């Protein structure tokens, strides 16, 4: 019988684990769960005999791949796959897939949740502001961006987007106004929400030069990746622009200094939690399980990313 392992430092919700098990069992596969492991060495040992792996943000480095001689497929239950060494996987003929869109509503709800929290002064009882009528600029209109637009419209926000890789009509059909120029969007909106992946083109791309274009009093929201922010530039922005606010689901390395100096102008979730809902875990986990079965049964590689 094929050995399938779900390796998650950050475990799925209980309801998702039950559903993942039942999807595999129904098709005659058995699955084990390796959760909250403490080191890459522990992960190395755990993958020694597995043929399929489901992960979340778990780091699948060349070392891990070298330690898994039977591995055929890795499915990242989620969107971003910057945590997987794709070249190392390809060198071993291992298929890497993600589960696009499956956790995007959860992330979108967190974006708007953090915006409300900030607009109401961290719920301290003092008068705040409303989101209705404010302009929101979405940087990258993938699954998460699209969901952010939908939820933001429910709040009565004016929604804009910038994404040179998505046809204009797709965004316009959603009632979103498209910007061809990113800086122009930064100049226009009271809120900017980031949804770009972390790759060689985007790492540190949100730098002081770009942030400084933001409108007076504007808020930057990051539920994407820590690496896309130039953290020195972020600090400079906090220091030079006393009107600037930053909300993030991924703490910057210099978060303590930022929190100490600018506590009321920032909010960082204690642990990355955009996709931490039972629904998102069920959607992404079950999709991953089904993709593995489809791969073994029919050679299906529809969601391959390497
Ligand atoms: C993703 O890329 O899907 C999100 O960042 C969620 O990541 P997580 O599964 O580690 O919570």
mmCIF file of C-alpha atoms and ligand atoms in Angstrom:
data_model
loop_
_atom_site.group_PDB
_atom_site.id
_atom_site.type_symbol
_atom_site.label_atom_id
_atom_site.label_comp_id
_atom_site.label_asym_id
_atom_site.label_seq_id
_atom_site.Cartn_x
_atom_site.Cartn_y
_atom_site.Cartn_z
ATOM 1 C CA UNK A 1 0.000 0.000 0.000
ATOM 2 C CA UNK A 2 1.234 3.510 -0.852
ATOM 3 C CA UNK A 3 2.567 5.524 2.081
ATOM 4 C CA UNK A 4 1.004 8.937 2.336
ATOM 5 C CA UNK A 5 2.060 11.458 4.955
ATOM 6 C CA UNK A 6 0.497 14.746 6.013
ATOM 7 C CA UNK A 7 3.408 16.702 7.515
ATOM 8 C CA UNK A 8 2.245 19.917 9.124
ATOM 9 C CA UNK A 9 4.093 21.946 11.740
ATOM 10 C CA UNK A 10 0.849 23.923 11.899
ATOM 11 C CA UNK A 11 -1.790 21.157 12.013
ATOM 12 C CA UNK A 12 -5.068 21.219 10.107
ATOM 13 C CA UNK A 13 -8.291 21.672 12.099
ATOM 14 C CA UNK A 14 -9.700 18.409 13.486
ATOM 15 C CA UNK A 15 -12.645 18.447 11.077
ATOM 16 C CA UNK A 16 -10.251 18.654 8.126
ATOM 17 C CA UNK A 17 -8.138 15.762 9.402
ATOM 18 C CA UNK A 18 -11.227 13.533 9.598
ATOM 19 C CA UNK A 19 -12.240 14.488 6.053
ATOM 20 C CA UNK A 20 -8.743 13.926 4.643
ATOM 21 C CA UNK A 21 -8.635 10.478 6.254
ATOM 22 C CA UNK A 22 -12.021 9.548 4.862
ATOM 23 C CA UNK A 23 -11.159 10.664 1.297
ATOM 24 C CA UNK A 24 -8.067 8.430 1.338
ATOM 25 C CA UNK A 25 -9.750 5.490 3.078
ATOM 26 C CA UNK A 26 -12.662 5.482 0.626
ATOM 27 C CA UNK A 27 -10.164 4.907 -2.184
ATOM 28 C CA UNK A 28 -8.222 2.256 -0.282
ATOM 29 C CA UNK A 29 -5.282 4.453 0.727
ATOM 30 C CA UNK A 30 -4.016 4.904 4.264
ATOM 31 C CA UNK A 31 -2.637 8.184 5.519
ATOM 32 C CA UNK A 32 -0.519 9.170 8.550
ATOM 33 C CA UNK A 33 -0.219 12.539 10.206
ATOM 34 C CA UNK A 34 3.059 14.048 11.379
ATOM 35 C CA UNK A 35 2.167 17.261 13.194
ATOM 36 C CA UNK A 36 3.945 19.977 15.211
ATOM 37 C CA UNK A 37 7.323 18.391 14.506
ATOM 38 C CA UNK A 38 10.246 20.244 16.011
ATOM 39 C CA UNK A 39 13.037 20.155 13.474
ATOM 40 C CA UNK A 40 13.913 19.539 9.850
ATOM 41 C CA UNK A 41 15.806 16.475 11.078
ATOM 42 C CA UNK A 42 12.566 15.026 12.424
ATOM 43 C CA UNK A 43 10.894 15.734 9.088
ATOM 44 C CA UNK A 44 13.795 14.070 7.272
ATOM 45 C CA UNK A 45 13.244 10.858 9.224
ATOM 46 C CA UNK A 46 9.488 10.996 8.729
ATOM 47 C CA UNK A 47 9.706 11.166 4.918
ATOM 48 C CA UNK A 48 12.143 8.257 4.506
ATOM 49 C CA UNK A 49 9.526 5.801 3.220
ATOM 50 C CA UNK A 50 6.698 8.036 1.957
ATOM 51 C CA UNK A 51 5.442 8.207 -1.625
ATOM 52 C CA UNK A 52 3.158 11.210 -1.275
ATOM 53 C CA UNK A 53 3.336 14.201 0.986
ATOM 54 C CA UNK A 54 0.769 16.825 1.927
ATOM 55 C CA UNK A 55 2.223 19.979 3.503
ATOM 56 C CA UNK A 56 1.310 23.549 4.393
ATOM 57 C CA UNK A 57 4.094 26.143 4.864
ATOM 58 C CA UNK A 58 6.452 23.309 5.791
ATOM 59 C CA UNK A 59 9.889 23.711 4.247
ATOM 60 C CA UNK A 60 10.631 21.075 1.650
ATOM 61 C CA UNK A 61 14.300 21.686 0.985
ATOM 62 C CA UNK A 62 16.752 19.713 -1.145
ATOM 63 C CA UNK A 63 17.814 17.925 2.050
ATOM 64 C CA UNK A 64 14.283 16.728 2.719
ATOM 65 C CA UNK A 65 13.871 15.625 -0.887
ATOM 66 C CA UNK A 66 17.176 13.741 -0.775
ATOM 67 C CA UNK A 67 15.924 11.975 2.345
ATOM 68 C CA UNK A 68 12.750 10.764 0.580
ATOM 69 C CA UNK A 69 13.853 8.294 -2.116
ATOM 70 C CA UNK A 70 10.315 6.953 -2.710
ATOM 71 C CA UNK A 71 8.601 10.330 -2.952
ATOM 72 C CA UNK A 72 6.550 10.866 -6.145
ATOM 73 C CA UNK A 73 4.332 13.828 -5.313
ATOM 74 C CA UNK A 74 4.210 16.755 -2.876
ATOM 75 C CA UNK A 75 0.975 18.715 -2.586
ATOM 76 C CA UNK A 76 1.133 22.062 -0.863
ATOM 77 C CA UNK A 77 -2.366 22.377 0.652
ATOM 78 C CA UNK A 78 -2.582 26.079 -0.056
ATOM 79 C CA UNK A 79 -1.592 28.658 -2.623
ATOM 80 C CA UNK A 80 2.047 29.729 -2.174
ATOM 81 C CA UNK A 81 4.749 27.150 -2.887
ATOM 82 C CA UNK A 82 7.816 29.275 -2.166
ATOM 83 C CA UNK A 83 8.521 26.824 0.689
ATOM 84 C CA UNK A 84 9.292 23.998 -1.737
ATOM 85 C CA UNK A 85 12.592 23.624 -3.599
ATOM 86 C CA UNK A 86 11.041 23.056 -7.018
ATOM 87 C CA UNK A 87 14.344 22.468 -8.800
ATOM 88 C CA UNK A 88 15.364 19.762 -6.323
ATOM 89 C CA UNK A 89 11.952 18.126 -6.705
ATOM 90 C CA UNK A 90 12.193 18.204 -10.516
ATOM 91 C CA UNK A 91 15.673 16.692 -10.370
ATOM 92 C CA UNK A 92 14.146 13.684 -8.626
ATOM 93 C CA UNK A 93 11.080 13.578 -10.956
ATOM 94 C CA UNK A 94 8.845 14.545 -8.069
ATOM 95 C CA UNK A 95 5.641 16.340 -9.005
ATOM 96 C CA UNK A 96 4.830 19.408 -6.896
ATOM 97 C CA UNK A 97 1.264 20.738 -6.832
ATOM 98 C CA UNK A 98 -0.679 23.383 -4.930
ATOM 99 C CA UNK A 99 -4.419 23.725 -4.311
ATOM 100 C CA UNK A 100 -5.187 27.172 -5.747
ATOM 101 C CA UNK A 101 -8.200 29.038 -4.420
ATOM 102 C CA UNK A 102 -9.077 26.581 -1.680
ATOM 103 C CA UNK A 103 -8.209 28.827 1.253
ATOM 104 C CA UNK A 104 -8.680 32.213 -0.373
ATOM 105 C CA UNK A 105 -11.947 33.218 1.294
ATOM 106 C CA UNK A 106 -10.379 32.690 4.721
ATOM 107 C CA UNK A 107 -7.495 35.011 3.839
ATOM 108 C CA UNK A 108 -9.860 37.603 2.372
ATOM 109 C CA UNK A 109 -11.983 37.633 5.529
ATOM 110 C CA UNK A 110 -8.841 38.187 7.607
ATOM 111 C CA UNK A 111 -7.834 41.156 5.422
ATOM 112 C CA UNK A 112 -11.111 42.923 6.054
ATOM 113 C CA UNK A 113 -11.116 41.809 9.703
ATOM 114 C CA UNK A 114 -7.732 43.424 10.312
ATOM 115 C CA UNK A 115 -8.861 46.571 8.505
ATOM 116 C CA UNK A 116 -11.924 46.900 10.753
ATOM 117 C CA UNK A 117 -9.785 46.224 13.850
ATOM 118 C CA UNK A 118 -7.405 49.035 12.866
ATOM 119 C CA UNK A 119 -10.121 51.436 11.734
ATOM 120 C CA UNK A 120 -11.743 51.010 15.186
ATOM 121 C CA UNK A 121 -8.488 51.672 17.066
ATOM 122 C CA UNK A 122 -7.858 48.061 18.076
ATOM 123 C CA UNK A 123 -11.340 48.012 19.661
ATOM 124 C CA UNK A 124 -10.245 50.388 22.445
ATOM 125 C CA UNK A 125 -13.615 52.141 22.616
ATOM 126 C CA UNK A 126 -12.463 55.464 21.099
ATOM 127 C CA UNK A 127 -14.152 56.789 17.930
ATOM 128 C CA UNK A 128 -12.692 55.245 14.789
ATOM 129 C CA UNK A 129 -13.507 55.325 11.097
ATOM 130 C CA UNK A 130 -15.559 53.203 8.692
ATOM 131 C CA UNK A 131 -14.525 51.283 5.605
ATOM 132 C CA UNK A 132 -17.605 52.301 3.602
ATOM 133 C CA UNK A 133 -16.717 54.713 0.802
ATOM 134 C CA UNK A 134 -12.953 54.241 1.261
ATOM 135 C CA UNK A 135 -10.748 53.187 -1.645
ATOM 136 C CA UNK A 136 -9.043 49.797 -1.516
ATOM 137 C CA UNK A 137 -6.265 48.908 -3.963
ATOM 138 C CA UNK A 138 -5.617 45.213 -4.475
ATOM 139 C CA UNK A 139 -2.107 44.363 -5.668
ATOM 140 C CA UNK A 140 -2.467 41.106 -7.627
ATOM 141 C CA UNK A 141 -5.875 39.770 -8.580
ATOM 142 C CA UNK A 142 -5.574 36.022 -8.069
ATOM 143 C CA UNK A 143 -7.968 33.928 -6.011
ATOM 144 C CA UNK A 144 -7.329 35.862 -2.799
ATOM 145 C CA UNK A 145 -7.446 39.271 -4.494
ATOM 146 C CA UNK A 146 -10.764 38.381 -6.109
ATOM 147 C CA UNK A 147 -12.241 37.334 -2.768
ATOM 148 C CA UNK A 148 -10.936 40.489 -1.089
ATOM 149 C CA UNK A 149 -12.724 42.522 -3.785
ATOM 150 C CA UNK A 150 -15.990 40.651 -3.152
ATOM 151 C CA UNK A 151 -15.881 41.079 0.627
ATOM 152 C CA UNK A 152 -14.726 44.730 0.405
ATOM 153 C CA UNK A 153 -17.653 45.538 -1.866
ATOM 154 C CA UNK A 154 -19.936 44.156 0.844
ATOM 155 C CA UNK A 155 -18.489 46.836 3.125
ATOM 156 C CA UNK A 156 -19.291 49.491 0.510
ATOM 157 C CA UNK A 157 -15.643 50.151 -0.361
ATOM 158 C CA UNK A 158 -14.525 51.419 -3.781
ATOM 159 C CA UNK A 159 -12.343 48.620 -5.117
ATOM 160 C CA UNK A 160 -9.334 48.999 -7.426
ATOM 161 C CA UNK A 161 -6.769 46.470 -8.607
ATOM 162 C CA UNK A 162 -3.408 46.248 -10.304
ATOM 163 C CA UNK A 163 -2.369 42.979 -11.957
ATOM 164 C CA UNK A 164 -0.496 42.965 -15.273
ATOM 165 C CA UNK A 165 -0.964 39.172 -15.516
ATOM 166 C CA UNK A 166 -4.774 39.145 -15.349
ATOM 167 C CA UNK A 167 -6.893 40.327 -18.294
ATOM 168 C CA UNK A 168 -8.521 43.679 -17.522
ATOM 169 C CA UNK A 169 -11.981 42.301 -18.320
ATOM 170 C CA UNK A 170 -11.730 39.705 -15.542
ATOM 171 C CA UNK A 171 -11.326 42.478 -12.973
ATOM 172 C CA UNK A 172 -13.804 44.818 -14.637
ATOM 173 C CA UNK A 173 -16.437 42.061 -14.743
ATOM 174 C CA UNK A 174 -16.151 41.961 -10.940
ATOM 175 C CA UNK A 175 -16.874 45.689 -10.777
ATOM 176 C CA UNK A 176 -13.259 46.509 -9.973
ATOM 177 C CA UNK A 177 -11.522 49.571 -11.441
ATOM 178 C CA UNK A 178 -8.184 48.625 -12.973
ATOM 179 C CA UNK A 179 -4.946 50.559 -12.623
ATOM 180 C CA UNK A 180 -2.198 50.066 -15.233
ATOM 181 C CA UNK A 181 0.245 51.890 -13.005
ATOM 182 C CA UNK A 182 1.004 50.516 -9.542
ATOM 183 C CA UNK A 183 2.288 53.793 -8.094
ATOM 184 C CA UNK A 184 -0.882 55.510 -9.232
ATOM 185 C CA UNK A 185 -2.897 52.967 -7.245
ATOM 186 C CA UNK A 186 -0.698 53.577 -4.177
ATOM 187 C CA UNK A 187 -1.301 57.345 -4.564
ATOM 188 C CA UNK A 188 -5.065 56.921 -4.846
ATOM 189 C CA UNK A 189 -6.158 54.440 -2.197
ATOM 190 C CA UNK A 190 -6.693 54.654 1.551
ATOM 191 C CA UNK A 191 -5.957 50.928 1.818
ATOM 192 C CA UNK A 192 -3.569 48.725 -0.189
ATOM 193 C CA UNK A 193 -3.818 44.940 0.174
ATOM 194 C CA UNK A 194 -0.916 42.796 -1.046
ATOM 195 C CA UNK A 195 -1.512 39.453 -2.782
ATOM 196 C CA UNK A 196 1.687 38.846 -4.743
ATOM 197 C CA UNK A 197 3.682 35.636 -4.297
ATOM 198 C CA UNK A 198 7.267 35.662 -2.982
ATOM 199 C CA UNK A 199 9.656 35.031 -5.882
ATOM 200 C CA UNK A 200 12.795 36.526 -7.393
ATOM 201 C CA UNK A 201 10.743 39.345 -8.965
ATOM 202 C CA UNK A 202 8.779 40.304 -5.868
ATOM 203 C CA UNK A 203 11.105 39.807 -2.887
ATOM 204 C CA UNK A 204 11.644 43.223 -1.199
ATOM 205 C CA UNK A 205 9.635 44.823 -4.013
ATOM 206 C CA UNK A 206 7.436 46.676 -1.510
ATOM 207 C CA UNK A 207 10.158 49.175 -0.710
ATOM 208 C CA UNK A 208 10.319 52.689 0.699
ATOM 209 C CA UNK A 209 10.146 54.252 -2.735
ATOM 210 C CA UNK A 210 6.826 52.535 -3.470
ATOM 211 C CA UNK A 211 5.351 52.837 0.038
ATOM 212 C CA UNK A 212 6.189 56.545 0.148
ATOM 213 C CA UNK A 213 3.743 57.071 -2.723
ATOM 214 C CA UNK A 214 0.881 56.094 -0.405
ATOM 215 C CA UNK A 215 -1.815 58.611 0.298
ATOM 216 C CA UNK A 216 -1.676 60.492 3.628
ATOM 217 C CA UNK A 217 -3.269 58.337 6.335
ATOM 218 C CA UNK A 218 -3.156 55.173 4.237
ATOM 219 C CA UNK A 219 -2.882 51.596 5.496
ATOM 220 C CA UNK A 220 -0.880 48.776 3.957
ATOM 221 C CA UNK A 221 -2.179 45.235 4.556
ATOM 222 C CA UNK A 222 0.047 42.204 4.026
ATOM 223 C CA UNK A 223 -1.450 38.719 4.164
ATOM 224 C CA UNK A 224 0.893 37.467 1.429
ATOM 225 C CA UNK A 225 4.515 36.873 2.436
ATOM 226 C CA UNK A 226 7.027 38.529 4.778
ATOM 227 C CA UNK A 227 9.740 38.454 2.121
ATOM 228 C CA UNK A 228 7.966 40.823 -0.288
ATOM 229 C CA UNK A 229 8.505 43.717 2.149
ATOM 230 C CA UNK A 230 11.785 45.588 2.312
ATOM 231 C CA UNK A 231 11.927 45.762 6.112
ATOM 232 C CA UNK A 232 14.444 48.627 6.254
ATOM 233 C CA UNK A 233 12.150 50.562 3.964
ATOM 234 C CA UNK A 234 9.199 49.681 6.196
ATOM 235 C CA UNK A 235 10.994 51.082 9.256
ATOM 236 C CA UNK A 236 11.905 54.220 7.313
ATOM 237 C CA UNK A 237 8.275 54.579 6.264
ATOM 238 C CA UNK A 238 7.091 54.345 9.896
ATOM 239 C CA UNK A 239 9.687 56.940 10.946
ATOM 240 C CA UNK A 240 9.150 59.421 8.105
ATOM 241 C CA UNK A 241 5.410 59.072 7.699
ATOM 242 C CA UNK A 242 3.628 59.449 11.019
ATOM 243 C CA UNK A 243 0.326 58.904 9.169
ATOM 244 C CA UNK A 244 1.247 55.426 7.872
ATOM 245 C CA UNK A 245 -0.225 52.158 9.193
ATOM 246 C CA UNK A 246 0.879 48.589 8.513
ATOM 247 C CA UNK A 247 -1.153 45.446 9.229
ATOM 248 C CA UNK A 248 0.349 42.055 8.595
ATOM 249 C CA UNK A 249 -0.387 38.377 9.007
ATOM 250 C CA UNK A 250 3.351 37.708 8.829
ATOM 251 C CA UNK A 251 5.416 39.551 11.424
ATOM 252 C CA UNK A 252 8.446 41.372 10.016
ATOM 253 C CA UNK A 253 11.784 40.397 11.593
ATOM 254 C CA UNK A 254 11.957 43.858 13.137
ATOM 255 C CA UNK A 255 8.408 43.604 14.543
ATOM 256 C CA UNK A 256 9.433 44.203 18.159
ATOM 257 C CA UNK A 257 11.087 47.519 17.331
ATOM 258 C CA UNK A 258 8.101 48.546 15.204
ATOM 259 C CA UNK A 259 5.583 47.538 17.870
ATOM 260 C CA UNK A 260 7.511 49.344 20.588
ATOM 261 C CA UNK A 261 7.803 52.596 18.677
ATOM 262 C CA UNK A 262 4.647 52.590 16.580
ATOM 263 C CA UNK A 263 2.266 50.227 18.417
ATOM 264 C CA UNK A 264 -0.957 52.022 17.528
ATOM 265 C CA UNK A 265 -0.046 52.179 13.839
ATOM 266 C CA UNK A 266 0.553 48.495 13.338
ATOM 267 C CA UNK A 267 -0.949 45.102 14.015
ATOM 268 C CA UNK A 268 0.682 41.707 13.543
ATOM 269 C CA UNK A 269 -1.139 38.432 14.086
ATOM 270 C CA UNK A 270 0.750 36.330 16.652
ATOM 271 C CA UNK A 271 1.062 33.484 14.159
ATOM 272 C CA UNK A 272 0.269 33.407 10.431
ATOM 273 C CA UNK A 273 -3.430 32.670 10.433
ATOM 274 C CA UNK A 274 -4.902 33.750 7.092
ATOM 275 C CA UNK A 275 -5.795 30.178 6.170
ATOM 276 C CA UNK A 276 -6.500 29.056 9.734
ATOM 277 C CA UNK A 277 -10.194 28.227 9.483
ATOM 278 C CA UNK A 278 -11.855 24.833 9.555
ATOM 279 C CA UNK A 279 -13.395 25.577 6.156
ATOM 280 C CA UNK A 280 -10.084 26.530 4.510
ATOM 281 C CA UNK A 281 -8.345 23.498 6.036
ATOM 282 C CA UNK A 282 -11.113 21.200 4.805
ATOM 283 C CA UNK A 283 -11.105 22.727 1.310
ATOM 284 C CA UNK A 284 -7.324 22.673 0.888
ATOM 285 C CA UNK A 285 -6.749 19.348 2.677
ATOM 286 C CA UNK A 286 -9.460 17.472 0.806
ATOM 287 C CA UNK A 287 -8.359 18.977 -2.520
ATOM 288 C CA UNK A 288 -4.779 17.836 -1.783
ATOM 289 C CA UNK A 289 -5.970 14.315 -0.949
ATOM 290 C CA UNK A 290 -8.052 14.103 -4.133
ATOM 291 C CA UNK A 291 -5.153 15.413 -6.233
ATOM 292 C CA UNK A 292 -2.866 12.689 -4.856
ATOM 293 C CA UNK A 293 -5.421 9.994 -5.623
ATOM 294 C CA UNK A 294 -5.946 11.385 -9.146
ATOM 295 C CA UNK A 295 -2.173 11.392 -9.657
ATOM 296 C CA UNK A 296 -1.702 7.779 -8.569
ATOM 297 C CA UNK A 297 -4.854 6.460 -10.279
ATOM 298 C CA UNK A 298 -4.789 8.408 -13.575
ATOM 299 C CA UNK A 299 -1.444 10.191 -13.772
ATOM 300 C CA UNK A 300 -3.352 13.480 -13.381
ATOM 301 C CA UNK A 301 -0.983 16.462 -12.900
ATOM 302 C CA UNK A 302 -3.426 19.309 -13.449
ATOM 303 C CA UNK A 303 -2.122 21.427 -10.561
ATOM 304 C CA UNK A 304 1.590 20.762 -11.106
ATOM 305 C CA UNK A 305 3.768 23.837 -10.460
ATOM 306 C CA UNK A 306 7.260 22.491 -11.260
HETATM 307 C C1 LIG B 1 -1.062 29.898 1.361
HETATM 308 O O1 LIG B 1 -0.075 30.162 0.662
HETATM 309 O O2 LIG B 1 -1.927 29.091 0.996
HETATM 310 C C2 LIG B 1 -1.285 30.645 2.651
HETATM 311 O O3 LIG B 1 -0.226 31.496 2.912
HETATM 312 C C3 LIG B 1 -1.586 29.739 3.832
HETATM 313 O O4 LIG B 1 -0.459 29.117 4.362
HETATM 314 P P1 LIG B 1 -0.560 28.063 5.574
HETATM 315 O O5 LIG B 1 -1.157 26.811 5.054
HETATM 316 O O6 LIG B 1 0.835 27.892 6.050
HETATM 317 O O7 LIG B 1 -1.437 28.666 6.638
#
